[in-house]
Coordinates of C-alpha atoms in Angstrom, one line a residue:
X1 CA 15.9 -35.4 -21.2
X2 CA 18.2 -33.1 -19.0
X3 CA 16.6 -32.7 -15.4
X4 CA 15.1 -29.3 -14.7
X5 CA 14.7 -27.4 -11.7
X6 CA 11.3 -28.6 -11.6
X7 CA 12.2 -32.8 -11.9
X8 CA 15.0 -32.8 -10.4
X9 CA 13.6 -33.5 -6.6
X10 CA 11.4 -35.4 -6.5
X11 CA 9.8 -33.4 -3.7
X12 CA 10.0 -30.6 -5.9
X13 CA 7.2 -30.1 -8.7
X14 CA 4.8 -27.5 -10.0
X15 CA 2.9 -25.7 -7.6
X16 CA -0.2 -25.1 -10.3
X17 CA -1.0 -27.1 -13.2
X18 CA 1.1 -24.7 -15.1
X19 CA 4.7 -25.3 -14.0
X20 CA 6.5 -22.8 -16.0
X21 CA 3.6 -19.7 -15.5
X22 CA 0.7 -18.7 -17.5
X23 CA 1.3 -17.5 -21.3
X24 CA -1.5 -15.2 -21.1
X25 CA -0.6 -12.7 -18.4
X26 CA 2.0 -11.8 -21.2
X27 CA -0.9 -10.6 -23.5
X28 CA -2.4 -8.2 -21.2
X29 CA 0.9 -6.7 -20.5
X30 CA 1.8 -6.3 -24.5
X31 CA -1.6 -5.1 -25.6
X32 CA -1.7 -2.4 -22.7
X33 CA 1.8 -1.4 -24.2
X34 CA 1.0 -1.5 -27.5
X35 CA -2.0 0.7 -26.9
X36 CA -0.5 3.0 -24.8
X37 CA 2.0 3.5 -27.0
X38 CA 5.6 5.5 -25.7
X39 CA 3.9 8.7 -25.2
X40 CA 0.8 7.1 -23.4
X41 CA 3.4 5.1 -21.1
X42 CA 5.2 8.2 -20.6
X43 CA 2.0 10.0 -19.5
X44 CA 1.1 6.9 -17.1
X45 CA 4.3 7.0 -15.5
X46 CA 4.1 10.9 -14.4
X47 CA 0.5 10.6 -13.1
X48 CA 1.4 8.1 -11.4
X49 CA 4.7 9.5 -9.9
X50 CA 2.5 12.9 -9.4
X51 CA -0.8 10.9 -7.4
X52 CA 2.0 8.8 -5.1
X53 CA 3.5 12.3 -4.0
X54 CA 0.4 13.8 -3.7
X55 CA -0.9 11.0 -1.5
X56 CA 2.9 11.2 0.5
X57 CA 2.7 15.1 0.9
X58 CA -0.4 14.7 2.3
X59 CA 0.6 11.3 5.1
X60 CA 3.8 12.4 6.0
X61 CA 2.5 14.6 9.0
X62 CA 0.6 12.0 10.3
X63 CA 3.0 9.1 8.9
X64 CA 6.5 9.5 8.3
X65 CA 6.9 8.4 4.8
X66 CA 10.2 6.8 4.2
X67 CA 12.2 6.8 1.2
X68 CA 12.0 10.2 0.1
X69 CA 14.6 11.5 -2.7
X70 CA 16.6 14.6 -2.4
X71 CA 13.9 17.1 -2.9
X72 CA 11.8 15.0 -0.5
X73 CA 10.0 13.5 -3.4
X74 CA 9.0 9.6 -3.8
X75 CA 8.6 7.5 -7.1
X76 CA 5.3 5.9 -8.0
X77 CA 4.9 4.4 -4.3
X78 CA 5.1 5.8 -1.0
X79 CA 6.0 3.8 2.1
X80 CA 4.7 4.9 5.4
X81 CA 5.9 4.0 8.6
X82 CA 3.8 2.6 11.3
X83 CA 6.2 1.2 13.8
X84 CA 5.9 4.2 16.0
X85 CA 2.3 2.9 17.0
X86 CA 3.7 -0.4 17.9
X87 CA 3.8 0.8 21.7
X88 CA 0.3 1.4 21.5
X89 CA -0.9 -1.5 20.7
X90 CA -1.5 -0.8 17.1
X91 CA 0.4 -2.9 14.5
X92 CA 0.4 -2.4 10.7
X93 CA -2.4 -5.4 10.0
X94 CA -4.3 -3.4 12.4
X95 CA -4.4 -0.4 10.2
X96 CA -4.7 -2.5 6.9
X97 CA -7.7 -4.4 8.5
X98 CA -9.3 -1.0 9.1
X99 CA -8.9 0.1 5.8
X100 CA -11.4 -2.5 4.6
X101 CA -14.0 -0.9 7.2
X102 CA -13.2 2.1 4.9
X103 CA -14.0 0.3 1.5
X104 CA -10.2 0.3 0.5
X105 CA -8.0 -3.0 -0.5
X106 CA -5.7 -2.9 2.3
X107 CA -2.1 -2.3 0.7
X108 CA 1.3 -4.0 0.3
X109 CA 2.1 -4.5 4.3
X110 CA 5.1 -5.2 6.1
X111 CA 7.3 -4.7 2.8
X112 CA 9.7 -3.5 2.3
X113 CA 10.4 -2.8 6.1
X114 CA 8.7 -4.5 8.3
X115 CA 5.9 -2.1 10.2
X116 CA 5.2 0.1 6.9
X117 CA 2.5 0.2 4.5
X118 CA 3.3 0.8 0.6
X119 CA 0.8 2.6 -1.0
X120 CA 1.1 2.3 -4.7
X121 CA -1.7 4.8 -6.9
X122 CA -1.9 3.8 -10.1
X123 CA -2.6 6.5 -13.3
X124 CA -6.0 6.0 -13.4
X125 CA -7.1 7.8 -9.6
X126 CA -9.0 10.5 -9.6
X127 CA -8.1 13.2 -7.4
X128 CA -11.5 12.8 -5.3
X129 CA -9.6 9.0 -5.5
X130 CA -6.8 10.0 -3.5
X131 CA -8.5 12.3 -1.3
X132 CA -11.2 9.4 0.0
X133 CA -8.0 7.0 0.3
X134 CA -5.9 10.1 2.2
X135 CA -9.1 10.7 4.3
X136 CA -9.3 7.0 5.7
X137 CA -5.9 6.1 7.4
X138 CA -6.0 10.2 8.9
X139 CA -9.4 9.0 10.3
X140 CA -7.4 6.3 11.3
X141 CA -5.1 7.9 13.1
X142 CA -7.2 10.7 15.1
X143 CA -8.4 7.2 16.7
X144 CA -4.9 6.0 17.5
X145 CA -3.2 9.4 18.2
X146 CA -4.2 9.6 21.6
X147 CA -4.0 5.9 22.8
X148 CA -0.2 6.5 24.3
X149 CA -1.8 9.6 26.0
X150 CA -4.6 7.9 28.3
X151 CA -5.6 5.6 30.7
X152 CA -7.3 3.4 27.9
X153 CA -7.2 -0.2 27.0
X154 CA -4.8 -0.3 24.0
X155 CA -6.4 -3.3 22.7
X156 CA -10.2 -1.8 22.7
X157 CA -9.8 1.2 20.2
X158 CA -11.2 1.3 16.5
X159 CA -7.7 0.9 15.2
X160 CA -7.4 -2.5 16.1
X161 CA -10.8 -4.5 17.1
X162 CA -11.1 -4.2 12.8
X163 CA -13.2 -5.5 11.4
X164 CA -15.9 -4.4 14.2
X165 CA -18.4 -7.2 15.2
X166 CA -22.0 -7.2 14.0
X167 CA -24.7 -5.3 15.8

C-alpha cells in the first residue's frame, strides 16, 4: 500500500488508538442537526449571537472587548482583553483560575490574542446564566482595579493566589 501521512515516519504514528478520529462524534453532530431542523439552527444561532452581546455589552466597561463589528456588535463569542492588568501582576490564567473559585469552566484563554479570554455562550443560557457568569469576572475585577493604585503586594490579592488554600 501507498504510505500515508501516518506511516510514512516512522516516528510519526497515531496519537490514540484511533488514528484517523472517532466516527461517532459525527453522530452527535448529525442527530442535533437533524433535530434542530433549519429553523431550529437558525433560532440557535441568534440566541446565541444575542447572549454573547449581551454578555460583551455588559464587560466592555470593565474589559475592553475586542473585535467588535461596525455597530459595535460581536458574533456568537466575545473576546476580552486582559493585557492591561499585566502590570499588576495579574495575568489571564490568573483570572481563569478564579473563575473556578466562582463555579465557572474557565474559558478559551490566550486565543486568539495572547492576554484575552473568549467567552463563547451557547443557546441554551438562561438570562440569570449570563448574569451569574457577568457577575464573577466584575467581582473579579473590583479586586484587581485598585492593585496599580496602592502600596500592595501585587502578587497577594484574590485575583491571582486562585485557587485560595484550605482553611
Amino acid at each position: 500500500p501507498p504510505p500515508t501521512p501516518l506511516t510514512s515516519h516512522p516516528a510519526a504514528g497515531p496519537g490514540a488508538a484511533a488514528p484517523y478520529g472517532t466516527a461517532r462524534i459525527l453522530t452527535s453532530s448529525r442527530m442535533y442537526t437533524r433535530m434542530m431542523g433549519r429553523t431550529g439552527l437558525t433560532n440557535a444561532t441568534k440566541i446565541a449571537i444575542l447572549n454573547a452581546n449581551y454578555m460583551a455589552k455588559r464587560l466592555d466597561r470593565y474589559f475592553p472587548v475586542l473585535f467588535k463589528g461596525k455597530r459595535g456588535l460581536v458574533a456568537h463569542e466575545c473576546i476580552i482583553d486582559l493585557r492591561q492588568w499585566k502590570g499588576a501582576g495579574i495575568e489571564v490564567e490568573d483570572v481563569a483560575k478564579r473563575l473556578m473559585d466562582y463555579g465557572f469552566h474557565a474559558p478559551t484563554v490566550s486565543w486568539p490574542v495572547a492576554g484575552t479570554m473568549m467567552i463563547e455562550p451557547t443557546e441554551s443560557e438562561s438570562q440569570d446564566a449570563l448574569d451569574r457568569f457577568c457577575d464573577a469576572p466584575l467581582s473579579i475585577h473590583a479586586a484587581i482595579r485598585p492593585l496599580p493604585h496602592r502600596n500592595a503586594d501585587p502578587h497577594k490579592n484574590s485575583a491571582n493566589t486562585a485557587p485560595p488554600p484550605p482553611p
